[in-house]
Short mmCIF file of C-alpha atoms and ligand atoms in Angstrom, two decimals:
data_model
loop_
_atom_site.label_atom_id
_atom_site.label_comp_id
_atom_site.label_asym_id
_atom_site.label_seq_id
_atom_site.Cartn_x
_atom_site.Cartn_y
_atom_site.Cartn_z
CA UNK S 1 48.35 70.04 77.31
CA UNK S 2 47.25 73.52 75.85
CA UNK S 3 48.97 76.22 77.80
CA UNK S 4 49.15 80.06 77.19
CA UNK S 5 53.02 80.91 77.78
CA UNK S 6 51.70 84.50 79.12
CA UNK S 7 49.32 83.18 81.58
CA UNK S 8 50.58 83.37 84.83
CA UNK S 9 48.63 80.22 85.90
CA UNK S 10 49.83 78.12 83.38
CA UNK S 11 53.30 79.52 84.05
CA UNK S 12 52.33 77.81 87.49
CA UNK S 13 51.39 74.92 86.38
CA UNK S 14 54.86 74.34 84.01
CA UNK S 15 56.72 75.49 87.24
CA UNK S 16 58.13 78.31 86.24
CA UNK S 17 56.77 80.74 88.45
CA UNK S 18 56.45 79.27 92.34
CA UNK S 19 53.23 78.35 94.26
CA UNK S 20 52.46 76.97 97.55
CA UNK S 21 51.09 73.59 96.55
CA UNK S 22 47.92 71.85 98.00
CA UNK S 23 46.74 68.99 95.84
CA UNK S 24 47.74 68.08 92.63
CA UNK S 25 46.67 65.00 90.06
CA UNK S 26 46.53 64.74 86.40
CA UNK S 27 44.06 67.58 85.23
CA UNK S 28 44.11 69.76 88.31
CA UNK S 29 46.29 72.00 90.51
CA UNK S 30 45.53 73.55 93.69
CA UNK S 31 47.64 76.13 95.32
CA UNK S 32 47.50 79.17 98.40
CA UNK S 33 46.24 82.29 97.02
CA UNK S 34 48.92 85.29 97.71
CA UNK S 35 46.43 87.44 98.79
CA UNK S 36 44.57 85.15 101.15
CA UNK S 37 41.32 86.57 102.15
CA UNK S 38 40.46 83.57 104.83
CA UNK S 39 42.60 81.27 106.97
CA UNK S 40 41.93 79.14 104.15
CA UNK S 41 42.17 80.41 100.53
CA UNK S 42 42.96 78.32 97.98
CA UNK S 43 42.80 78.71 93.92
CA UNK S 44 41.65 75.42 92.04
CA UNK S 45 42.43 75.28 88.48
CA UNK S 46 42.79 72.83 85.32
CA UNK S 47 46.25 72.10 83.86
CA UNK S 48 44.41 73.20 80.65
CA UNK S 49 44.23 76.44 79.84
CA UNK S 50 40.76 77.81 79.74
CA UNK S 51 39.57 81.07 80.21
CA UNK S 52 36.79 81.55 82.08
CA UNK S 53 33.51 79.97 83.47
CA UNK S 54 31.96 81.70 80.47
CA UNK S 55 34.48 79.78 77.93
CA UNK S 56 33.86 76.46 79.41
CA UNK S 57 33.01 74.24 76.59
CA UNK S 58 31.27 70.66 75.94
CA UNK S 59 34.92 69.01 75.48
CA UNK S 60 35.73 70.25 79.30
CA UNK S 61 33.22 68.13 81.14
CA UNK S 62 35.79 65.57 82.52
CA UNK S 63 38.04 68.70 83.74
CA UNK S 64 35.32 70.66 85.40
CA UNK S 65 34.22 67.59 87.08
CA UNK S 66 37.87 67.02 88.25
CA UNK S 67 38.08 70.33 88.86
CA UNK S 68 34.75 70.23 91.55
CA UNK S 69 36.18 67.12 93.33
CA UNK S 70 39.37 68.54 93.57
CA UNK S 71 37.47 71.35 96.00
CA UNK S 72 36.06 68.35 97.93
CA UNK S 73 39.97 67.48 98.21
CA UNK S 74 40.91 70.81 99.41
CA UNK S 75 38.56 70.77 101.89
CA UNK S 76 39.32 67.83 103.43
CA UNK S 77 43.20 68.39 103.30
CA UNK S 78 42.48 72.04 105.12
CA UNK S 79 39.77 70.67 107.61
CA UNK S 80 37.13 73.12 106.77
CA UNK S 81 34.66 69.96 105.27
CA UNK S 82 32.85 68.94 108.53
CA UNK S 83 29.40 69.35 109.39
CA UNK S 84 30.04 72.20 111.88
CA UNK S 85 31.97 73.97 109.45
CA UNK S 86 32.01 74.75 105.39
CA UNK S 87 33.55 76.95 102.94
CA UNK S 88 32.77 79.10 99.61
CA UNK S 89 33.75 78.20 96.47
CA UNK S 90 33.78 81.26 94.10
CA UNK S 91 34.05 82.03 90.33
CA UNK S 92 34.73 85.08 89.29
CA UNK S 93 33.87 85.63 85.15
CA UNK S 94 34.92 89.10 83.27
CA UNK S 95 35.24 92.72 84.98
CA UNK S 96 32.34 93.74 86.83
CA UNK S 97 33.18 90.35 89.18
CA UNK S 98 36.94 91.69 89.41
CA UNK S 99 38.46 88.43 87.52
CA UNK S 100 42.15 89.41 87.49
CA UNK S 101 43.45 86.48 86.25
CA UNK S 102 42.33 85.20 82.80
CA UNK S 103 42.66 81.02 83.46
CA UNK S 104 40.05 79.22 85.09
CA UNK S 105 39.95 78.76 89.01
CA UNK S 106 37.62 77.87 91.78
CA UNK S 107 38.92 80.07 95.43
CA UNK S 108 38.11 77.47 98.02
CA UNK S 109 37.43 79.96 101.01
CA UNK S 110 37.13 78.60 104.72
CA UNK S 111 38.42 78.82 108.02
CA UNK S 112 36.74 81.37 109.62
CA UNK S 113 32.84 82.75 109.15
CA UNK S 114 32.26 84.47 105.95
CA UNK S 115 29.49 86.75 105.60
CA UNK S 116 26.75 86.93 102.56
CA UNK S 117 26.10 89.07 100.84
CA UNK S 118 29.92 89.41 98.81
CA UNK S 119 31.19 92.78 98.19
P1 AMP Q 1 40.29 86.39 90.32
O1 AMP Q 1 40.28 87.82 90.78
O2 AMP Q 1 39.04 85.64 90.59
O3 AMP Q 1 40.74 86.30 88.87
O4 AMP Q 1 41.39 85.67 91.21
C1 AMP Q 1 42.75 85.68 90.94
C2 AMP Q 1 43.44 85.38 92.23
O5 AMP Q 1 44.77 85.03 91.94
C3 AMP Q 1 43.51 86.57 93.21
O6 AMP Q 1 42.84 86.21 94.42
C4 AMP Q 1 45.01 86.77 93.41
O7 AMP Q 1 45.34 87.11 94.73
C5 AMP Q 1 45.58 85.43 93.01
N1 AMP Q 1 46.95 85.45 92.53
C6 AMP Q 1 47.51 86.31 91.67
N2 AMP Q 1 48.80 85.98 91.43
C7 AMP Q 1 49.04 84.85 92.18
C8 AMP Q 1 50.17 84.02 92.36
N3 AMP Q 1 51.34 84.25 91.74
N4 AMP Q 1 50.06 82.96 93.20
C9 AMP Q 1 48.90 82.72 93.85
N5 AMP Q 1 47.79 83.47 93.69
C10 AMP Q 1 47.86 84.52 92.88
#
């Protein structure tokens, strides 16, 4: 598993540095975002370090995918997946979409009405 010791993701995903834990299998990790913007906000990302949306490469397609069904996960485990409700999934990629943290991640944002257009 590639991992970049000073990203603080995959510090989370070696364990040393805390999360609140949602779903976890092989490739993925899901855990509560500490600045929850929703009842539900939760940060999806792949054990493998990769950067960005905009760094995803051919060799990732089995990740992404596991990455995408892991939101499907999330949303069941938070009950935000029924017909009457939904969620957001968001990616932020580079500076002008205020990506703070440089290792790929889906926010899985539900629980409450959320309003378009984003900030
Ligand atoms: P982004 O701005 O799309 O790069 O999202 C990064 C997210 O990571 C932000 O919503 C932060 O609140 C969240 N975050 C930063 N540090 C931690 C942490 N230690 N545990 C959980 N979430 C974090």
């Amino acid at each position: 598993m590639t991992a970049a010791t000073d990203c603080l993701f995959c510090n989370i995903v070696a364990g040393a540095i805390p999360a609140d834990l949602v779903f976890e299998n092989d490739e993925v990790l899901a855990f509560r975002d500490i600045a929850p913007q929703a009842p539900t906000h939760v940060l999806v990302i792949p054990k493998l370090h990769i950067e960005n949306a905009g760094t995803i490469e051919g060799d990732h397609r089995d990740v992404v995918a596991s990455l995408m069904l892991a939101t499907q996960q999330v949303a069941q485990i938070e009950g935000i997946d029924g017909e009457d409700r939904g969620y957001r999934l968001i990616m932020n990629v580079g500076p002008d979409a205020a990506n703070s943290v440089p290792h790929l991640h889906i926010h899985v944002l539900g629980g409450r009405s959320l309003t378009w257009p984003p900030g």
